[in-house]
Tab-separated table of C-alpha atoms in Angstrom:
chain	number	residue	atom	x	y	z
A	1	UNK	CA	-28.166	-1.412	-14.906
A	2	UNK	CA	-24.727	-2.826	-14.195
A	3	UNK	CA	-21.308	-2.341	-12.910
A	4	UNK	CA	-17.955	-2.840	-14.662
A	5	UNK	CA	-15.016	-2.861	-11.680
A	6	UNK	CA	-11.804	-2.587	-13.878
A	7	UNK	CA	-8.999	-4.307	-11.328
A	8	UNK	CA	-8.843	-7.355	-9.346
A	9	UNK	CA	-7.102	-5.951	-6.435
A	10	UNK	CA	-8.527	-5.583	-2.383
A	11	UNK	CA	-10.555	-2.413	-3.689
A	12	UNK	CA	-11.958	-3.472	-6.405
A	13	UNK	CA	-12.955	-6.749	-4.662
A	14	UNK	CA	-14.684	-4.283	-1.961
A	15	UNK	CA	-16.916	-2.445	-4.489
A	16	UNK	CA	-18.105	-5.631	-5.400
A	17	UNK	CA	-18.915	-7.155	-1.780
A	18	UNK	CA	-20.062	-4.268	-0.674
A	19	UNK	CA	-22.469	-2.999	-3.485
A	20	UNK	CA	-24.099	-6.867	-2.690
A	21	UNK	CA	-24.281	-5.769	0.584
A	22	UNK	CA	-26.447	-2.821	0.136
A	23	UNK	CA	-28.711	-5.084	-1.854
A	24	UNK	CA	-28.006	-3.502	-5.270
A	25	UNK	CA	-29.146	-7.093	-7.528
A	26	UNK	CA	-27.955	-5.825	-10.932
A	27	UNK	CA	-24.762	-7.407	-13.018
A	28	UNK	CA	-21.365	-6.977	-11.546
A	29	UNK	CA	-18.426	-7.790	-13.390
A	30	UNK	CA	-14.583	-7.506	-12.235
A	31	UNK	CA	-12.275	-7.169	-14.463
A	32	UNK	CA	-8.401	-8.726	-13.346
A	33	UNK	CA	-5.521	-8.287	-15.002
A	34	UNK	CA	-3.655	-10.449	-13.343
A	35	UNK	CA	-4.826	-14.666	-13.162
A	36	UNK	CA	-5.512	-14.765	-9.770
A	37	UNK	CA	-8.167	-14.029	-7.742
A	38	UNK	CA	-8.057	-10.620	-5.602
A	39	UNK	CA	-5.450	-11.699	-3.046
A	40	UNK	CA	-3.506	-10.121	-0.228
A	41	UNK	CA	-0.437	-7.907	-0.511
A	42	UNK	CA	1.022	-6.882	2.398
A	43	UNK	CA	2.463	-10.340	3.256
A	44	UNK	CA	4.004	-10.329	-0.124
A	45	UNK	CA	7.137	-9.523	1.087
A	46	UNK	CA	7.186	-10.805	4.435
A	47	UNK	CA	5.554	-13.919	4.869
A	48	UNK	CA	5.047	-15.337	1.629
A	49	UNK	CA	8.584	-14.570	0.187
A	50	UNK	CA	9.946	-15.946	3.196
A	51	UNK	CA	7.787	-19.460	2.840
A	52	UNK	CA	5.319	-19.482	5.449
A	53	UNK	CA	2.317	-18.340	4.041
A	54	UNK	CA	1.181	-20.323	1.042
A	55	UNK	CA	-0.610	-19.098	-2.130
A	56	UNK	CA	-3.847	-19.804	-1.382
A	57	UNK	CA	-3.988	-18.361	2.141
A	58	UNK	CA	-2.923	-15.300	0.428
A	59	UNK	CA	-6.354	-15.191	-1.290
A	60	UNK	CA	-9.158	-12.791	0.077
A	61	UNK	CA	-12.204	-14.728	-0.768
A	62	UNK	CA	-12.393	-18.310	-2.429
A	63	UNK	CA	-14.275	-18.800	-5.962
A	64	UNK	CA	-17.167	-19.858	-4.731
A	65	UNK	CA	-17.618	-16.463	-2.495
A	66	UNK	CA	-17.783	-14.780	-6.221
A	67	UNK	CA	-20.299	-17.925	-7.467
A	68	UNK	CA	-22.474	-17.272	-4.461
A	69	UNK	CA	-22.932	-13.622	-5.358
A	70	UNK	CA	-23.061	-13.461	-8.589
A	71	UNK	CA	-20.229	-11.273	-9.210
A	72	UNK	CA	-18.805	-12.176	-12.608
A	73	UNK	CA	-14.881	-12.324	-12.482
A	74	UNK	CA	-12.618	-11.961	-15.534
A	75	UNK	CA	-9.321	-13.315	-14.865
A	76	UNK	CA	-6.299	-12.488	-17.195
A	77	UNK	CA	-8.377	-9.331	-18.750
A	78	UNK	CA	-7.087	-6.035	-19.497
A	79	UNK	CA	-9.519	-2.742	-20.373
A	80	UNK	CA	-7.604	-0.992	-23.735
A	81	UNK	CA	-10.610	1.754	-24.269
A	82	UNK	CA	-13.315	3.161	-22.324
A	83	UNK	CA	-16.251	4.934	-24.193
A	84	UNK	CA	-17.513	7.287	-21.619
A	85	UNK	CA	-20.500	8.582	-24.382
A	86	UNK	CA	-21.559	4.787	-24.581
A	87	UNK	CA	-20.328	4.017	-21.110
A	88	UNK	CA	-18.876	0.677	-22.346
A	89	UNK	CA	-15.469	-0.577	-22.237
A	90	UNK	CA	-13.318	-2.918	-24.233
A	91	UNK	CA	-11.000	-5.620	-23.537
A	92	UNK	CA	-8.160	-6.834	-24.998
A	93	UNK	CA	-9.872	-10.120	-25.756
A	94	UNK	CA	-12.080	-7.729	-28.014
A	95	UNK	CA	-15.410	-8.204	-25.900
A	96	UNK	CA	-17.645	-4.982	-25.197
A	97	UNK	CA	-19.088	-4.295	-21.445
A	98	UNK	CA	-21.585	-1.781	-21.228
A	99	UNK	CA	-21.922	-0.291	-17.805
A	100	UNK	CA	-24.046	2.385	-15.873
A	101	UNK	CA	-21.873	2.888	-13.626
A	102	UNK	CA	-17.752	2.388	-13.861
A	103	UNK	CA	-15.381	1.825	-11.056
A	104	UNK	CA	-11.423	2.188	-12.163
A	105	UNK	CA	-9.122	0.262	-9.003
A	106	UNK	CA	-6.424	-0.306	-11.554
A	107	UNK	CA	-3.838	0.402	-9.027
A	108	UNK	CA	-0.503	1.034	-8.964
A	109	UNK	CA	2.984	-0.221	-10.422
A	110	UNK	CA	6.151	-0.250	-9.618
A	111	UNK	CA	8.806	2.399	-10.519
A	112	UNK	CA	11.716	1.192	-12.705
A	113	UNK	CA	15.155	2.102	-11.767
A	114	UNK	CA	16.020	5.360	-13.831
A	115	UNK	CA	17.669	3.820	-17.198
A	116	UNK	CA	16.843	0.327	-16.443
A	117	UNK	CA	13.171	0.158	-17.806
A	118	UNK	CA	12.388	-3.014	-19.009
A	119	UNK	CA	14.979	-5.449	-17.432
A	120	UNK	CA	13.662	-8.646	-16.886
A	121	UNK	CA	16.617	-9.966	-14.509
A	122	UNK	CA	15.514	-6.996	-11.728
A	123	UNK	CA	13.279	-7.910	-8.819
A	124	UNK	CA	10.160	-5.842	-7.726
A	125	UNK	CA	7.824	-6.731	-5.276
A	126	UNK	CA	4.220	-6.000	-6.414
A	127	UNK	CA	2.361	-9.302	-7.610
A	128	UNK	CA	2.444	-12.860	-6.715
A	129	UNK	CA	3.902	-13.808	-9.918
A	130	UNK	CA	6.871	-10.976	-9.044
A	131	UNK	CA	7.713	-13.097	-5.755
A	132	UNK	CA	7.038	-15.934	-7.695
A	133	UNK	CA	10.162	-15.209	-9.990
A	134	UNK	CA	12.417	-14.182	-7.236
A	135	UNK	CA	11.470	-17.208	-4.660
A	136	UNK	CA	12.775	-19.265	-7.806
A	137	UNK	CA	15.955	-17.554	-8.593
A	138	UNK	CA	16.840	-17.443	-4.704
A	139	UNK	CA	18.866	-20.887	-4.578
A	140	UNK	CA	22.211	-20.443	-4.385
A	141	UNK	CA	22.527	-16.765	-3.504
A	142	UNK	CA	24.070	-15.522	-1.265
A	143	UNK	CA	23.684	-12.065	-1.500
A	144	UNK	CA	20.885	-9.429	-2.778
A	145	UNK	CA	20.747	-5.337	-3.006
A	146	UNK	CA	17.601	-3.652	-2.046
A	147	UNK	CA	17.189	-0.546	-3.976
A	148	UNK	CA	15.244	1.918	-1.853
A	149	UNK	CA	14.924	1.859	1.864
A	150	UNK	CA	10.752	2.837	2.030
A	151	UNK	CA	8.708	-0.212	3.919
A	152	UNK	CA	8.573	-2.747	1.074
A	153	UNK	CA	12.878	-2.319	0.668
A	154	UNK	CA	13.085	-3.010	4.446
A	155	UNK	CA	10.499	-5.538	4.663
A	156	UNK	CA	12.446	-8.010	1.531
A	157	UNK	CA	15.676	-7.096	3.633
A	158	UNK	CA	14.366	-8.659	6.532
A	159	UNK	CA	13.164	-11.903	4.992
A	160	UNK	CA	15.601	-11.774	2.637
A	161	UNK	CA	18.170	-11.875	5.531
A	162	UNK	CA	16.380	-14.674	7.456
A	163	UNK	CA	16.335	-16.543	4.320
A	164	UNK	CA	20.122	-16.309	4.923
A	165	UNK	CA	21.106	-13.858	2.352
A	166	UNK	CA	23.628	-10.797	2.995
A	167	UNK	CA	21.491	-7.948	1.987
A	168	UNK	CA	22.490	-4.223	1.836
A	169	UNK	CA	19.838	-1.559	1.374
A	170	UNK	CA	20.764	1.660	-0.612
A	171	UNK	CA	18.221	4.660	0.579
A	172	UNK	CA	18.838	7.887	-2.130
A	173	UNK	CA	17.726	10.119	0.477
A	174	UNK	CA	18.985	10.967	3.279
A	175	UNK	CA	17.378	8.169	6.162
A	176	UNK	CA	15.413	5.119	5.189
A	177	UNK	CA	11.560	5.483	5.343
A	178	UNK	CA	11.788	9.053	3.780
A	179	UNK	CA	9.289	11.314	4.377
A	180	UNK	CA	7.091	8.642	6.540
A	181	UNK	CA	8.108	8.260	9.804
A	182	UNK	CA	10.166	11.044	12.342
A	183	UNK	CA	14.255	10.517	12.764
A	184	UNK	CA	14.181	9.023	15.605
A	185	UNK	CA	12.151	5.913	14.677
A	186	UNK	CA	14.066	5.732	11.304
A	187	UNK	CA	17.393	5.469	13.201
A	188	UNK	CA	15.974	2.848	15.432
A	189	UNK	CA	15.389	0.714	12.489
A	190	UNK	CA	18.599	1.452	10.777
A	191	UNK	CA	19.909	0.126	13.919
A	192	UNK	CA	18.171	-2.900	14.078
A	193	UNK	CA	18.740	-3.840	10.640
A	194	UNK	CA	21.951	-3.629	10.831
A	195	UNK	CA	22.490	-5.570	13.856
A	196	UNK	CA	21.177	-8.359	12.410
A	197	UNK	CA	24.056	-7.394	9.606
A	198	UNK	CA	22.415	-5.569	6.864
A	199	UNK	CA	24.488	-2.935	5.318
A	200	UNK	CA	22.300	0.561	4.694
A	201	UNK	CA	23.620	3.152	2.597
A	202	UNK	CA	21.431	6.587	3.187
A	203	UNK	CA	22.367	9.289	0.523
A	204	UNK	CA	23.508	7.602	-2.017
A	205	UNK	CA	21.659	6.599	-5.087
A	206	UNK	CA	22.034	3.648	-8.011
A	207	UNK	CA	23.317	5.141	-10.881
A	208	UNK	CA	23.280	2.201	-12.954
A	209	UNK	CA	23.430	-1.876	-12.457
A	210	UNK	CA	25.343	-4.365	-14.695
A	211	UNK	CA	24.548	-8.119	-15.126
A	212	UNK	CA	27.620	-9.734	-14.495
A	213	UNK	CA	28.920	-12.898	-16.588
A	214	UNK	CA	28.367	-15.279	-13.710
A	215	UNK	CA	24.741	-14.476	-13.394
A	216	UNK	CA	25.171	-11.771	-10.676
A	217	UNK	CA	25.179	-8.035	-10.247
A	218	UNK	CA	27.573	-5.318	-10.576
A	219	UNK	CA	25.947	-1.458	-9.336
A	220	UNK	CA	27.198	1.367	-9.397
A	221	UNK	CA	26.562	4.068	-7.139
A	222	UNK	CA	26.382	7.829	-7.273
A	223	UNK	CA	29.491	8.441	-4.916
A	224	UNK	CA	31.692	6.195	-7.015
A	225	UNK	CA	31.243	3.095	-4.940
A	226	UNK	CA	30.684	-0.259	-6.566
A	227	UNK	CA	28.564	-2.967	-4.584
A	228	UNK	CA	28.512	-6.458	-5.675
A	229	UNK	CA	25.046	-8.688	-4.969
A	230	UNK	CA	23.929	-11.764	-6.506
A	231	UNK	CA	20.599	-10.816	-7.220
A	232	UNK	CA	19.015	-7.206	-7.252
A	233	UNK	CA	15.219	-5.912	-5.772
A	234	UNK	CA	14.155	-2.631	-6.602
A	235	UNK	CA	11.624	-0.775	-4.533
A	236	UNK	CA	11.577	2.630	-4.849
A	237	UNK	CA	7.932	3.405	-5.082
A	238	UNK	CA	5.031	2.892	-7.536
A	239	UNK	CA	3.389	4.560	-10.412
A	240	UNK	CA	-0.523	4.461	-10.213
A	241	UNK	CA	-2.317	3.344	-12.730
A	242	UNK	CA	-3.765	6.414	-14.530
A	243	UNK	CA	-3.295	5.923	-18.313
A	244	UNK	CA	-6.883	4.278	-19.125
A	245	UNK	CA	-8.672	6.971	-17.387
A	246	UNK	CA	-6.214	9.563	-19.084
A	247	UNK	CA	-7.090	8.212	-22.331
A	248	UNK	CA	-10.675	8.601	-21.382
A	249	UNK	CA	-10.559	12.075	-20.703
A	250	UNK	CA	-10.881	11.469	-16.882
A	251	UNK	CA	-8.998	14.426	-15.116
A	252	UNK	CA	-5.743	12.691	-13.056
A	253	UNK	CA	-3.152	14.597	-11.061
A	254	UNK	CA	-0.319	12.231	-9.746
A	255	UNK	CA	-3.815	10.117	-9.581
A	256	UNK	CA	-6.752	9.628	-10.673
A	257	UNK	CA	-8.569	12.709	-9.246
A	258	UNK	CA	-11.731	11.963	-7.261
A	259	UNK	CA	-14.180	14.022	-4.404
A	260	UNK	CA	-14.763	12.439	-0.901
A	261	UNK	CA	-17.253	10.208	-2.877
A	262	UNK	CA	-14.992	8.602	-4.649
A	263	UNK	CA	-16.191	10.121	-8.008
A	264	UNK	CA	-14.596	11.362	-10.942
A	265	UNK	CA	-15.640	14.428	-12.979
A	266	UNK	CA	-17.604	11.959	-14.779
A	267	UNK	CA	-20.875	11.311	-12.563
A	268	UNK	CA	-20.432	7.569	-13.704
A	269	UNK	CA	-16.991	6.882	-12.831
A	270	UNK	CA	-15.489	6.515	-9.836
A	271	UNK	CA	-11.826	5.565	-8.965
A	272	UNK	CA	-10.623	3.861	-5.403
A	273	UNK	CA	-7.416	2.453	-4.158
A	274	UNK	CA	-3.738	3.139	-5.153
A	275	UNK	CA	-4.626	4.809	-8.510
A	276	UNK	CA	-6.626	7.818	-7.006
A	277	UNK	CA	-6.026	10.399	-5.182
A	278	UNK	CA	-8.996	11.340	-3.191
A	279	UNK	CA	-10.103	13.945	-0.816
A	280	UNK	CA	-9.478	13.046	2.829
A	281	UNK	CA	-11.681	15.177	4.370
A	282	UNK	CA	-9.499	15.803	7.988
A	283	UNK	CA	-6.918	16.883	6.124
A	284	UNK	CA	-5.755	19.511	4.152
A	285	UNK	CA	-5.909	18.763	0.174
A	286	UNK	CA	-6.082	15.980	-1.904
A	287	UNK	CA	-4.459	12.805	-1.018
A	288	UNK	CA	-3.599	9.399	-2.760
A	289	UNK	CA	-3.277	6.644	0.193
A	290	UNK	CA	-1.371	2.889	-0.382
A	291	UNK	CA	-2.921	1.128	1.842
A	292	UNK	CA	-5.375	-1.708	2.534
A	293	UNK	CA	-7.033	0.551	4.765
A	294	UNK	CA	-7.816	3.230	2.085
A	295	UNK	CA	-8.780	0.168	-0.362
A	296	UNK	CA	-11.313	-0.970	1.581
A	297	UNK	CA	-12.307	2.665	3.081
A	298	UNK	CA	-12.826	4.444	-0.415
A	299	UNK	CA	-14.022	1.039	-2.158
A	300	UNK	CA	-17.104	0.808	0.668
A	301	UNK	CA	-18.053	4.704	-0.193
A	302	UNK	CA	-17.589	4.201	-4.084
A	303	UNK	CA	-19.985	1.524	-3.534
A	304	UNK	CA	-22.667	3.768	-1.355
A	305	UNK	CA	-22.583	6.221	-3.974
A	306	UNK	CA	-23.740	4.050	-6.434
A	307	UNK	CA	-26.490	2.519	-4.268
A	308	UNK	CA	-27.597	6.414	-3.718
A	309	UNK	CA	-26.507	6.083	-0.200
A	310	UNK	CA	-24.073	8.488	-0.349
A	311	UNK	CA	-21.492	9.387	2.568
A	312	UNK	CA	-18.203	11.468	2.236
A	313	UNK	CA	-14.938	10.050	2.861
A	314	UNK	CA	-13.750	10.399	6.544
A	315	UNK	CA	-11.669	6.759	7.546
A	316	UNK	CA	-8.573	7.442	9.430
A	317	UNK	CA	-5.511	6.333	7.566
A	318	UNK	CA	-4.144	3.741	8.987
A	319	UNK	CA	-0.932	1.415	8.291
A	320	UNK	CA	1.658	-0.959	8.987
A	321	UNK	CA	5.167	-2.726	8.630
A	322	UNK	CA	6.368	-5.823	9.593
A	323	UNK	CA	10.328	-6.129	9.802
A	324	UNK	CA	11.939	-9.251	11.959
A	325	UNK	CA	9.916	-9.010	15.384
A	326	UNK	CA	9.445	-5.486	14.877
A	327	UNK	CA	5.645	-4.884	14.185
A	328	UNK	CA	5.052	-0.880	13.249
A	329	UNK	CA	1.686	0.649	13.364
A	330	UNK	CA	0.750	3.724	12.292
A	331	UNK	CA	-2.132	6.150	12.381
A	332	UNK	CA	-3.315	9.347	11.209
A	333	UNK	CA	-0.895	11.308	8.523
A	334	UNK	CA	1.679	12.661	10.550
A	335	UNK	CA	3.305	14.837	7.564
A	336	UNK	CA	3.385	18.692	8.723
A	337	UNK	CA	3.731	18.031	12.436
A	338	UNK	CA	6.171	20.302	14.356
A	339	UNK	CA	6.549	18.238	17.365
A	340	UNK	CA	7.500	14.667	18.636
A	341	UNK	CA	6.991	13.202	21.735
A	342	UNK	CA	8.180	10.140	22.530
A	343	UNK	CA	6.038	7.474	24.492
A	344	UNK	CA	7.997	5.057	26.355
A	345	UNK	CA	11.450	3.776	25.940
A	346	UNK	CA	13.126	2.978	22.612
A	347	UNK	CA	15.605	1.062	23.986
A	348	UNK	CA	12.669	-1.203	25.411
A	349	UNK	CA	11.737	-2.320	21.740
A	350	UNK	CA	8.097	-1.294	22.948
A	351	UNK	CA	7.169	2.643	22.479
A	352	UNK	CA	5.582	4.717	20.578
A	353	UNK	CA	5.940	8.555	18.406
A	354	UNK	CA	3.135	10.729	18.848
A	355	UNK	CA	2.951	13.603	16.564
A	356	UNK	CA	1.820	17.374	17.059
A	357	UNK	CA	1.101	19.995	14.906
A	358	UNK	CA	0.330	23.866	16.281
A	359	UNK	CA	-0.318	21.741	19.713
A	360	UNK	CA	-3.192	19.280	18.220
A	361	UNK	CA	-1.830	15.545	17.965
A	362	UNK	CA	-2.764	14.340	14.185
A	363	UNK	CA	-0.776	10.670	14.521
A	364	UNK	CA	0.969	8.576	16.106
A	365	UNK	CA	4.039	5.767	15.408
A	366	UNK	CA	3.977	2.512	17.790
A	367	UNK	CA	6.659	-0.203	17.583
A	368	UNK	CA	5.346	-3.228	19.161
A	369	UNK	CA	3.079	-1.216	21.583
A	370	UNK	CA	-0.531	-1.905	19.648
A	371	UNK	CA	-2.641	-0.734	22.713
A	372	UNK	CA	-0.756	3.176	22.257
A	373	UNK	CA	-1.921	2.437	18.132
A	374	UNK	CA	-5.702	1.590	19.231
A	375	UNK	CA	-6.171	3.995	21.859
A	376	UNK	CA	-4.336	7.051	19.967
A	377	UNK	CA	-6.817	5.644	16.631
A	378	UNK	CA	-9.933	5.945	18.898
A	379	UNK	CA	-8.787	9.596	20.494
A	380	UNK	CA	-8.064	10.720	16.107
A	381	UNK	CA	-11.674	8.942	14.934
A	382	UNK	CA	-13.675	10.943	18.069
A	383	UNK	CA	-11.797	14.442	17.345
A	384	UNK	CA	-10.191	14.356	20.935
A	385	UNK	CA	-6.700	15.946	21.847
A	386	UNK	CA	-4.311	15.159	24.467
A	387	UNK	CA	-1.708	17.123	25.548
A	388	UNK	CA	2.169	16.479	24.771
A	389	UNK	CA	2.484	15.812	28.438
A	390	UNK	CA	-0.579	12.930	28.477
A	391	UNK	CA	1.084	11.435	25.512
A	392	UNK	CA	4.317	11.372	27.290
A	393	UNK	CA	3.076	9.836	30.594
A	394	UNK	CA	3.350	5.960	30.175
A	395	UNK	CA	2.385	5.625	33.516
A	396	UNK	CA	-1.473	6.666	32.729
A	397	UNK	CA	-2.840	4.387	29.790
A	398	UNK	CA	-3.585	6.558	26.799
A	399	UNK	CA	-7.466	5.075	26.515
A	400	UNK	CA	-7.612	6.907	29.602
A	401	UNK	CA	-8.214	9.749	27.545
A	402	UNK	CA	-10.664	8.095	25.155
């Protein structure tokens, strides 16, 4: 027996660790792209753009962890084919893995700006060699455009701006964080963006970006306007991963599809992280999470399945953002909600968005106010409502109710 991981990101990492775990004691090999070890990406754009976190802090486990457990890692290897009828798959260095059972965490990538596939002298924010490139092209600007105003766009706009560049963020839709968090909290963040003096255009897209002859950036946008920058980052989502298990046969939907075990159709492949879309099981229909919660969450039940300890998916989603001082936590899926209440005072810098739908709360926003996030987590994990008035007290601590 063996197991062929195909990614080298936090969930495929957690297959791995955890399948050694459970005491399964046949061949693992993992199977990275990219020639690093599995390595953190939140701080991508935060602290190690910015300088103060160095490369190899940004690694999850050292060599030797792999060394120690016999986990076989591939650096610089890329799957082309997977033979599902001889459950092997091939590299592009031409070498053959057979497998018994087949874990896809290819992940995700990110979106090119409409018309501008393929340009090398655009910015994204994905890998370490992508922060690589823009940490070295970074002296002597003075200036940089973030396309798209979702957490990553306003995360590189505030290092970028402590770095000392004038950044302006251009959001298509109509407030930045679209979709993600309620009005209120996206205004509050406008605001303090911009009082640090970061321009943010909401409702207005890029309609196309010229290199200028002095090595900077003309763009043009949809109203007409024309914004200059020296250098330009584009974050406007990703694309998962989806075309080796397409090729495959494996059924994918904006995903790779998967049950709340983490299987595909195939009883030999599963999928986990950014490149499937899974079944949450406290909510409504199938969802595909970006998050290092989710990587580690649907990695660990991947992983039971294949021991034959099988357990459904059932983690609470959980996430964060860290902008300037400003730490936002998040948990539960707050998309369908019909109420807000707000905890606290926003003018405090401390508070916190709970969210209700039909009278039940299903998440909750804090801004600097972690013990709201924990408590609120705890209260979501154990099935236990509060009322909008109990969420709005911030006179009675919300473990209270835990």
């Amino acid at each position: 027996m063996s197991v062929v991981i195909i990614g080298g990101g936090n969930a495929g990492l957690q297959v791995a660790d955890m399948l050694r775990r459970r005491g399964y004691d046949q061949s693992i090999t993992l199977l990275c792209e990219e020639n690093h070890l599995p390595y953190q990406r939140p701080p991508l754009s935060k602290k190690f753009l910015e300088g103060a976190l160095d490369e190899v802090r940004l690694t999850l486990r050292p060599e030797k962890f792999y060394q120690d457990r016999s986990i076989d890692v591939k650096l610089g290897t890329t799957v082309t084919h997977i033979n599902r009828h001889e459950k092997s798959v091939l590299t592009d260095g031409g070498e053959t893995l057979a497998y018994e059972h087949l874990v896809i965490a290819t992940g995700a990538r990110p979106r090119a700006l409409p018309g501008h596939e393929g340009r090398g002298d655009l910015f994204f924010i994905r890998t370490i060699d992508d922060i690589h490139h823009l940490k070295a092209a970074l002296p002597g600007k003075k200036s940089a455009l973030l396309v798209g105003g979702g957490f990553i766009g306003l995360e590189a706009a505030a290092t970028l701006t402590v770095l000392g560049l004038k950044t302006t963020v251009v959001e298509a839709m109509p407030s930045i964080m679209p979709g993600l968090v309620a009005p209120e909290l996206a205004a509050f963040f406008k605001s303090e963006h911009e009082a640090r003096g970061t321009t943010i255009i909401e409702g207005v897209s890029v309609s196309n970006v010229d290199s200028k002859p002095d090595g900077g950036f003309s763009a043009m946008l949809s109203d007409g306007r024309t914004l200059e920058a020296d250098l330009v980052v584009v974050g406007i989502g990703v694309i998962p991963n989806t075309e080796i298990a397409e090729a495959a046969g494996i059924s994918c939907d904006r995903g790779i599809l998967v049950d709340e075990y983490a299987r595909t159709q195939d009883p030999f492949v599963y999928a986990v992280g950014d490149c499937a879309t899974g079944v949450v099981t406290r909510y409504e229909g199938r969802t595909r999470l970006e998050s290092v919660q989710n990587a580690v969450s649907q990695a660990s039940v991947a992983a039971l399945s294949i021991v034959g300890e099988a357990t459904p998916y059932r983690d609470l989603p959980w996430f964060w953002s860290d902008q300037y001082d400003l730490k936002l936590q998040m948990a539960g899926l707050s998309r369908g909600y019909d109420q807000t209440v707000l905890r606290g005072t926003i003018a405090d810098r401390s508070f916190s968005i709970c969210y209700f739908k039909s009278g039940d709360l299903i998440a909750i926003d804090s801004v600097n106010a972690i013990k709201d996030h924990m408590a609120v987590k705890k209260l979501l994990d154990g099935n236990i409502n509060i009322t909008p008035e109990q969420c709005a007290d911030v006179e009675t601590p919300l473990k209270t109710w835990v």
